[in-house]
Coordinates of C-alpha atoms and ligand atoms in Angstrom, one line a residue:
X20 CA 109.5 77.1 118.6
X21 CA 110.5 78.1 115.1
X22 CA 114.1 77.4 114.1
X23 CA 114.1 80.6 112.0
X24 CA 115.5 83.9 113.4
X25 CA 112.7 85.8 111.7
X26 CA 109.4 85.0 109.9
X27 CA 110.2 87.5 107.2
X28 CA 113.5 89.1 106.1
X29 CA 113.1 92.0 103.7
X30 CA 116.0 93.3 101.6
X31 CA 115.4 96.9 100.8
X32 CA 113.6 99.5 102.9
X33 CA 112.0 101.5 100.1
X34 CA 108.3 102.0 99.5
X35 CA 107.4 98.4 98.9
X36 CA 109.8 96.9 101.5
X37 CA 108.7 99.3 104.3
X38 CA 105.0 98.7 103.7
X39 CA 105.5 94.9 103.6
X40 CA 107.6 95.0 106.8
X41 CA 105.2 97.1 108.7
X42 CA 102.1 95.2 107.7
X43 CA 103.6 91.8 108.2
X44 CA 104.7 92.9 111.7
X45 CA 101.3 94.2 112.5
X46 CA 99.9 90.8 111.6
X47 CA 102.2 89.4 114.3
X48 CA 105.2 88.3 112.2
X49 CA 108.8 88.7 113.5
X50 CA 110.3 90.9 110.8
X51 CA 113.8 92.2 109.9
X52 CA 114.7 94.5 107.1
X53 CA 118.2 95.3 105.7
X54 CA 118.9 98.6 103.9
X55 CA 122.4 99.4 102.6
X56 CA 121.6 103.1 101.7
X57 CA 119.0 105.1 103.5
X58 CA 115.6 104.0 104.9
X59 CA 112.9 105.4 102.6
X60 CA 114.3 104.2 99.3
X61 CA 114.3 105.9 95.9
X62 CA 110.9 107.7 96.3
X63 CA 111.7 109.4 99.5
X64 CA 115.5 109.8 99.3
X65 CA 116.3 110.5 95.6
X66 CA 113.0 110.4 93.7
X67 CA 109.4 111.5 93.9
X68 CA 109.6 113.5 97.1
X69 CA 112.7 115.7 96.6
X70 CA 111.7 116.0 92.9
X71 CA 108.3 117.3 93.7
X72 CA 109.8 119.8 96.1
X73 CA 112.1 121.0 93.3
X74 CA 109.0 121.2 91.0
X75 CA 107.3 123.5 93.6
X76 CA 110.5 125.6 93.9
X77 CA 110.8 125.9 90.2
X78 CA 107.2 127.0 89.7
X79 CA 107.7 130.1 91.7
X80 CA 109.6 131.5 88.7
X81 CA 106.4 131.7 86.8
X82 CA 104.2 132.5 89.8
X83 CA 106.4 135.5 90.7
X84 CA 106.2 136.8 87.1
X85 CA 102.5 136.3 86.9
X86 CA 101.8 137.9 90.2
X87 CA 102.6 141.3 88.7
X88 CA 99.5 141.0 86.4
X89 CA 97.5 140.3 89.5
X90 CA 98.5 143.6 91.1
X91 CA 101.6 142.6 93.1
X92 CA 104.8 144.7 92.9
X93 CA 107.4 142.0 92.7
X94 CA 111.0 143.2 92.6
X95 CA 113.4 141.2 90.4
X96 CA 113.9 138.1 92.4
X97 CA 117.1 135.9 92.6
X98 CA 117.0 132.2 93.0
X99 CA 119.4 130.6 95.5
X100 CA 120.0 126.9 94.6
X101 CA 122.0 126.2 97.7
X102 CA 119.1 127.2 100.0
X103 CA 116.5 125.2 98.2
X104 CA 118.8 122.2 97.8
X105 CA 119.7 122.2 101.6
X106 CA 116.0 122.7 102.6
X107 CA 115.0 119.8 100.4
X108 CA 117.7 117.5 101.7
X109 CA 116.8 118.4 105.3
X110 CA 113.2 117.5 104.5
X111 CA 114.4 114.2 103.1
X112 CA 116.3 113.5 106.3
X113 CA 113.2 114.3 108.4
X114 CA 111.2 111.8 106.3
X115 CA 113.9 109.2 106.6
X116 CA 113.6 109.5 110.3
X117 CA 109.8 109.1 110.2
X118 CA 110.2 105.9 108.1
X119 CA 112.7 104.6 110.6
X120 CA 110.4 105.5 113.4
X121 CA 107.5 103.6 111.8
X122 CA 109.6 100.4 111.5
X123 CA 110.7 100.8 115.1
X124 CA 107.1 101.3 116.3
X125 CA 106.2 98.1 114.6
X126 CA 109.1 96.3 116.2
X127 CA 110.8 95.6 112.9
X128 CA 114.5 94.9 113.3
X129 CA 116.5 97.2 111.0
X130 CA 120.0 96.2 109.7
X131 CA 121.6 99.2 108.1
X132 CA 123.8 97.1 105.9
X133 CA 123.8 95.2 102.6
X134 CA 122.3 91.8 102.7
X135 CA 122.5 89.1 100.1
X136 CA 120.7 85.8 99.6
X137 CA 122.7 82.6 100.2
X138 CA 119.9 80.1 100.2
X139 CA 116.1 79.8 99.9
X140 CA 115.7 80.8 103.6
X141 CA 119.1 82.3 104.5
X142 CA 120.6 85.8 104.0
X143 CA 124.1 87.0 104.8
X144 CA 124.8 90.5 106.1
X145 CA 127.9 92.4 104.9
X146 CA 129.8 91.5 108.2
X147 CA 129.3 87.8 107.4
X148 CA 126.4 87.1 109.8
X149 CA 123.9 84.6 108.5
X150 CA 120.2 84.9 109.3
X151 CA 117.5 82.4 108.7
X152 CA 114.0 83.5 107.8
X153 CA 111.0 81.5 106.8
X154 CA 110.3 83.9 103.9
X155 CA 112.6 86.4 102.2
X156 CA 111.2 89.5 100.3
X157 CA 113.4 91.2 97.8
X158 CA 112.4 94.9 97.5
X159 CA 115.7 96.4 96.3
X160 CA 114.1 98.6 93.6
X161 CA 115.9 99.9 90.5
X162 CA 119.0 101.8 89.6
X163 CA 119.6 104.4 86.9
X164 CA 120.7 102.9 83.6
X165 CA 123.7 104.7 82.1
X166 CA 124.4 103.5 78.5
X167 CA 128.0 102.8 77.7
X168 CA 129.8 105.5 75.7
X169 CA 133.2 107.2 76.1
X170 CA 133.1 109.8 78.9
X171 CA 129.8 108.5 80.4
X172 CA 131.6 108.8 83.8
X173 CA 131.2 112.6 83.5
X174 CA 127.4 112.3 83.5
X175 CA 125.2 112.4 86.6
X176 CA 122.0 110.5 87.2
X177 CA 118.9 111.2 89.3
X178 CA 120.9 109.8 92.2
X179 CA 123.3 112.8 92.1
X180 CA 121.1 115.6 90.7
X181 CA 119.7 116.6 94.1
X182 CA 123.2 117.2 95.5
X183 CA 124.7 119.5 92.9
X184 CA 127.2 122.0 94.4
X185 CA 126.1 124.7 92.0
X186 CA 123.2 125.2 89.6
X187 CA 124.5 124.4 86.1
X188 CA 124.1 127.2 83.6
X189 CA 123.8 124.7 80.7
X190 CA 122.3 121.2 81.2
X191 CA 122.1 118.5 78.6
X192 CA 119.6 115.7 79.5
X193 CA 119.8 112.3 77.8
X194 CA 116.4 110.6 77.5
X195 CA 112.9 111.6 76.7
X196 CA 111.0 110.0 79.6
X197 CA 109.7 111.0 83.0
X198 CA 112.9 112.1 84.6
X199 CA 114.1 114.0 81.5
X200 CA 111.0 116.0 81.1
X201 CA 110.5 116.7 84.8
X202 CA 114.1 117.9 85.3
X203 CA 114.1 119.8 82.0
X204 CA 111.2 121.8 83.5
X205 CA 112.9 122.3 86.8
X206 CA 116.2 123.5 85.5
X207 CA 114.6 125.7 82.8
X208 CA 112.5 127.5 85.4
X209 CA 115.7 128.0 87.5
X210 CA 117.2 129.7 84.5
X211 CA 119.5 127.0 83.2
X212 CA 119.8 126.5 79.4
X213 CA 118.3 123.0 78.9
X214 CA 118.7 120.6 75.9
X215 CA 116.9 117.3 75.9
X216 CA 118.7 114.8 73.7
X217 CA 116.7 111.7 72.7
X218 CA 117.8 108.6 70.8
X219 CA 114.4 108.4 69.0
X220 CA 111.9 111.0 68.0
X221 CA 109.3 110.4 70.7
X222 CA 109.1 111.8 74.2
X223 CA 107.1 110.1 77.0
X224 CA 106.4 107.0 75.0
X225 CA 103.2 105.4 76.3
X226 CA 101.4 108.7 76.9
X227 CA 98.7 109.9 74.4
X228 CA 100.2 111.4 71.3
X229 CA 98.3 114.7 71.5
X230 CA 99.3 115.3 75.1
X231 CA 103.0 114.5 74.4
X232 CA 102.9 116.9 71.4
X233 CA 101.4 119.6 73.6
X234 CA 104.2 119.2 76.2
X235 CA 106.8 119.4 73.5
X236 CA 105.3 122.5 72.0
X237 CA 105.0 124.3 75.4
X238 CA 108.5 123.1 76.5
X239 CA 110.0 124.6 73.3
X240 CA 108.1 127.9 73.8
X241 CA 109.5 128.1 77.3
X242 CA 113.0 127.7 75.8
X243 CA 113.9 124.1 76.2
X244 CA 115.7 122.7 73.2
X245 CA 115.3 119.2 71.8
X246 CA 117.5 117.0 69.7
X247 CA 115.9 113.9 68.3
X248 CA 117.4 110.8 66.7
X249 CA 120.6 111.8 68.3
X250 CA 122.3 109.0 70.3
X251 CA 125.2 110.0 72.5
X252 CA 128.7 109.4 71.0
X253 CA 130.8 110.7 73.8
X254 CA 131.2 113.3 76.6
X255 CA 134.5 115.2 76.8
X256 CA 135.7 117.1 79.8
X257 CA 137.3 120.5 78.8
X258 CA 140.2 122.3 80.6
X259 CA 137.8 124.8 82.2
X260 CA 135.7 121.9 83.7
X261 CA 132.8 122.3 81.2
X262 CA 131.7 119.4 79.1
X263 CA 131.3 118.9 75.3
X264 CA 128.6 116.4 74.3
X265 CA 129.2 114.7 71.0
X266 CA 126.1 113.3 69.3
X267 CA 125.2 111.3 66.2
X268 CA 123.6 113.5 63.5
X269 CA 124.0 116.8 65.4
X270 CA 126.5 119.4 66.3
X271 CA 128.3 119.1 69.6
X272 CA 126.7 120.8 72.6
X273 CA 128.5 122.6 75.4
X274 CA 127.3 121.9 78.9
X275 CA 128.1 122.3 82.6
X276 CA 126.2 119.2 83.6
X277 CA 124.9 116.1 81.7
X278 CA 122.0 114.2 83.3
X279 CA 121.4 110.7 82.0
X280 CA 117.7 109.7 82.4
X281 CA 117.6 106.6 80.2
X282 CA 115.4 104.4 82.3
X283 CA 116.0 102.3 85.5
X284 CA 117.1 98.7 85.7
X285 CA 116.1 96.3 88.4
X286 CA 118.6 96.1 91.3
X287 CA 119.4 92.4 91.3
X288 CA 123.2 92.4 90.6
X289 CA 125.3 90.6 93.2
X290 CA 122.3 89.7 95.4
X291 CA 122.9 85.9 95.1
X292 CA 119.5 85.4 93.5
X293 CA 120.4 83.2 90.6
X294 CA 122.7 81.1 92.7
X295 CA 119.7 80.5 95.0
X296 CA 117.6 79.5 92.0
X297 CA 115.6 82.6 91.6
X298 CA 114.7 83.2 87.9
X299 CA 115.3 86.6 86.4
X300 CA 114.1 87.9 83.1
X301 CA 116.2 89.4 80.3
X302 CA 116.3 92.8 82.0
X303 CA 117.5 91.2 85.3
X304 CA 114.0 91.6 86.9
X305 CA 112.8 89.0 89.3
X306 CA 110.1 86.9 87.7
X307 CA 107.1 86.6 90.1
X308 CA 103.6 85.3 89.9
X309 CA 100.5 87.3 90.8
X310 CA 101.1 86.6 94.5
X311 CA 104.7 88.1 94.2
X312 CA 106.2 84.7 94.6
X313 CA 109.5 83.9 92.7
X314 CA 110.6 80.6 91.2
X315 CA 111.9 79.7 94.8
X316 CA 108.7 79.3 96.9
X317 CA 110.2 81.0 100.0
X318 CA 111.5 84.0 98.1
X319 CA 109.2 86.9 97.0
X320 CA 109.7 90.3 95.3
X321 CA 107.7 93.5 95.1
X322 CA 108.3 96.9 93.5
X323 CA 110.7 98.1 90.8
X324 CA 112.9 95.0 91.2
X325 CA 110.1 93.1 89.4
X326 CA 109.9 95.6 86.6
X327 CA 106.1 95.5 86.4
X328 CA 104.9 99.1 86.8
X329 CA 107.7 101.3 88.1
X330 CA 105.6 103.5 90.3
X331 CA 105.7 104.0 94.1
X332 CA 102.0 103.5 94.8
X333 CA 102.1 100.2 92.9
X334 CA 105.1 99.0 94.9
X335 CA 103.2 99.9 98.1
X336 CA 100.2 97.9 97.0
X337 CA 102.3 95.0 96.2
X338 CA 104.0 95.1 99.6
X339 CA 100.6 95.4 101.3
X340 CA 99.1 92.5 99.3
X341 CA 102.1 90.3 100.0
X342 CA 102.0 90.9 103.7
X343 CA 98.2 90.5 103.9
X344 CA 98.3 87.3 101.9
X345 CA 101.1 85.5 103.7
X346 CA 100.9 86.9 107.2
X347 CA 97.4 88.3 107.6
X348 CA 95.4 85.3 106.2
X349 CA 93.8 87.8 103.8
X350 CA 94.7 86.7 100.2
X351 CA 95.0 89.8 98.1
X352 CA 95.9 90.4 94.5
X353 CA 97.0 93.8 93.1
X354 CA 94.7 95.1 90.3
X355 CA 96.9 96.6 87.6
X356 CA 94.1 97.9 85.5
X357 CA 93.7 101.7 85.2
X358 CA 96.7 102.7 87.2
X359 CA 96.8 106.5 87.0
X360 CA 100.2 108.2 86.4
X361 CA 101.6 111.7 86.2
X362 CA 104.5 113.6 84.8
X363 CA 105.5 116.6 86.9
X364 CA 106.7 118.6 83.9
X365 CA 105.9 122.3 83.4
X366 CA 102.9 122.1 83.0
X367 CA 102.2 118.6 84.4
X368 CA 100.5 115.7 82.8
X369 CA 98.0 113.3 84.3
X370 CA 96.6 110.1 82.6
X371 CA 94.6 107.0 83.3
X372 CA 93.4 104.2 81.0
X373 CA 93.8 103.8 77.3
X374 CA 95.3 106.3 75.0
X375 CA 93.4 107.1 71.8
X376 CA 95.7 104.8 69.8
X377 CA 95.4 101.9 72.2
X378 CA 91.6 102.3 72.4
X379 CA 91.3 102.3 68.6
X380 CA 93.4 99.1 68.4
X381 CA 91.6 97.3 71.2
X382 CA 88.0 98.5 70.9
X383 CA 87.7 99.6 67.3
X384 CA 84.8 102.0 67.7
X385 CA 85.5 104.9 70.1
X386 CA 84.5 108.5 70.6
X387 CA 87.1 111.1 71.5
X388 CA 86.3 114.3 73.3
X389 CA 88.8 117.1 73.8
X390 CA 88.9 120.5 75.5
X391 CA 91.7 122.8 74.4
X392 CA 91.6 125.9 76.6
X393 CA 93.6 128.5 78.3
X394 CA 93.3 128.4 82.1
X395 CA 91.7 131.6 83.5
X396 CA 94.8 132.4 85.5
X397 CA 97.0 132.1 82.5
X398 CA 94.7 134.5 80.5
X399 CA 95.1 137.3 83.0
X400 CA 98.8 136.5 83.5
X401 CA 99.2 136.9 79.7
X402 CA 100.7 133.4 79.6
X403 CA 100.0 131.9 76.2
X404 CA 99.9 128.3 77.4
X405 CA 96.9 126.1 76.6
X406 CA 95.7 123.1 78.6
X407 CA 94.4 120.0 76.8
X408 CA 92.0 117.5 78.3
X409 CA 91.1 114.4 76.3
X410 CA 88.5 111.7 77.1
X411 CA 88.3 108.4 75.3
X412 CA 84.9 106.6 75.3
X413 CA 84.0 103.1 74.2
X414 CA 81.3 103.8 71.5
X415 CA 79.6 100.5 72.2
X416 CA 79.1 101.0 75.9
X417 CA 79.6 104.7 76.5
X418 CA 82.2 103.8 79.2
X419 CA 85.0 106.2 79.7
X420 CA 88.2 104.2 79.1
X421 CA 90.8 106.9 79.1
X422 CA 91.5 110.4 80.5
X423 CA 94.5 112.4 79.5
X424 CA 95.3 115.8 80.6
X425 CA 98.0 118.4 80.4
X426 CA 97.7 121.7 82.2
X427 CA 98.0 123.4 85.7
X428 CA 97.3 120.9 88.5
X429 CA 96.4 118.1 86.0
X430 CA 97.7 115.3 88.4
X431 CA 95.5 116.7 91.2
X432 CA 92.4 116.7 89.0
X433 CA 93.2 113.4 87.4
X434 CA 93.5 111.5 90.7
X435 CA 89.8 112.2 91.5
X436 CA 88.7 111.6 87.9
X437 CA 90.6 108.3 87.9
X438 CA 88.1 107.0 90.5
X439 CA 85.3 107.4 87.9
X440 CA 87.3 105.6 85.2
X441 CA 88.3 102.8 87.5
X442 CA 84.6 102.5 88.5
X443 CA 83.7 102.1 84.9
X444 CA 81.5 105.2 84.7
X445 CA 80.1 106.4 81.4
X446 CA 80.3 109.6 79.5
X447 CA 76.6 110.1 80.5
X448 CA 77.7 109.9 84.2
X449 CA 80.2 112.7 83.6
X450 CA 77.6 114.7 81.7
X451 CA 75.1 114.2 84.6
X452 CA 77.5 115.8 87.1
X453 CA 77.0 119.5 87.5
X454 CA 80.1 121.6 86.8
X455 CA 82.0 123.2 89.6
X456 CA 82.5 126.7 88.3
X457 CA 84.9 128.3 87.7
X458 CA 87.5 125.6 87.8
X459 CA 89.6 123.8 85.2
X460 CA 88.3 120.4 86.3
X461 CA 84.8 121.4 85.2
X462 CA 86.0 120.9 81.6
X463 CA 85.7 117.1 82.3
X464 CA 81.9 117.3 82.7
X465 CA 81.4 119.8 79.8
X466 CA 83.1 117.9 77.0
X467 CA 81.0 118.0 73.8
Ligands
NDP506 P1 111.7 106.4 81.1 O1 111.5 104.9 80.9 O2 110.6 107.2 81.5 O3 112.4 107.0 79.9 C1 113.6 106.5 79.4 C2 114.1 107.3 78.2 O4 115.4 107.0 77.9 C3 113.3 107.1 77.0 O5 113.2 108.3 76.3 C4 114.1 106.1 76.2 O6 113.9 106.1 74.8 C5 115.5 106.5 76.6 N1 116.5 105.4 76.6 C6 116.3 104.2 77.1 N2 117.4 103.4 76.9 C7 118.3 104.2 76.3 C8 119.6 104.1 75.8 N3 120.3 102.9 75.9 N4 120.2 105.1 75.2 C9 119.6 106.3 75.1 N5 118.3 106.5 75.5 C10 117.7 105.5 76.1 O7 112.9 106.4 82.2 P2 113.3 107.5 83.3 O8 114.8 107.3 83.5 O9 112.9 108.9 82.9 O10 112.5 107.1 84.6 C11 112.6 105.8 85.1 C12 111.3 105.3 85.7 O11 111.1 105.9 86.9 C13 110.1 105.7 84.8 O12 109.9 104.7 83.8 C14 109.0 105.7 85.8 O13 108.5 104.5 85.9 C15 109.7 106.2 87.1 N6 109.5 107.6 87.3 C16 108.2 108.0 87.5 C17 107.9 109.3 87.8 C18 106.5 109.8 88.0 O14 105.7 108.9 88.3 N7 106.2 111.1 87.8 C19 109.0 110.4 87.8 C20 110.3 109.8 87.5 C21 110.5 108.5 87.3 P3 112.9 105.2 74.1 O15 111.5 105.9 74.2 O16 113.4 105.3 72.7 O17 112.9 103.9 74.7

């Protein structure tokens, strides 16, 4: 009989932790998981899921306008933030219940409390109870980073943005990454005045330059304002409750809400990791090897807390690979090549593989194909908004090494096309595929 209380103790019931718990349990392990907030983690509770529902809600603003060109008599419509917010939060609660149910069905013991590491095979719950487990998995995710400046306490982050009492009339968003561009689109469609303030002059660093420029151009046409090279100096609360944002190199901006979206840091503070001998990197991320094992052989980590690729599907794969390797006798490594990604901006972006700049640096000789077009629906709607698809091809092998798209439904199209890139298909393979007409996706097989 094992002298451990559990075979596996997971700290954090988010995407990676839940997957690892459930799979390890299905392999016959005795599993417990501790969660101090809500089961589901960032993606389900305060990230991808409620964000996507707000993106859907926001898009109706354009759909309702466009419907008139398609023959519908649409009266002037009013948007009710409270109703959408409450419906989204109710859906989040429903999903939280499903996640809890899944753990219960797999006989995973759930401790709804904070747990910290007190030794290589021991965790302590908030009430002082100590539990011994043969292996410990840290899946505590990340937390929004708020740079230090006077008045930063007046800002909100993506943790709070889903709970706003009222829709702010004027929103300033600090940062130029995923969250900044997604929420700029959301608030702008709801009718708020949005200003993105960026410390540098680049939005969505890491994405292809032409695609980023297209988003910037469309966002500005839609009325979103940008301030570049403008680090925050301070935020001041005014007598009427509004905020004044002071910036380097720019005039102050008046706002009703300031959203800071300046990246997310690994959630390792106060977990007892360093005391237990677990090595962290300079950003506080747990250093792990390709099998997700830390410097302490019985302690493992998956997901954002390792700061590899901060995406839910990656955390899920890491959790699955960990459980299969150590409890299913099925050694599995996660393949990080050609991970597709999307930005749910208005319009959205989808991308996989190398950008043009990366491919030029790595491969030297490349061919670049683009299609710059107005979606049929936008033409009839009178919406002067052009989509851009871009394919990067290795000139030596004809292999497609990158696909980058901005336009309606780009993430939906890109997910399918990413299979071809992942499989190493060539430009000739795309050309040999008959177009599906009329669609936007057909542009991918018609690139000249
Ligand atoms: P991002 O890393 O996407 O962007 C951070 C932005 O903040 C960058 O513009 C960066 O500028 C800026 N920044 C960083 N540090 C500071 C600072 N100290 N002061 C001022 N500005 C700063 O982070 P997000 O917060 O938008 O999102 C966090 C992560 O969550 C993403 O990296 C992504 O992995 C994930 N996510 C994924 C989504 C999706 O898949 N659709 C949606 C939302 C989040 P610079 O470029 O100069 O570094």
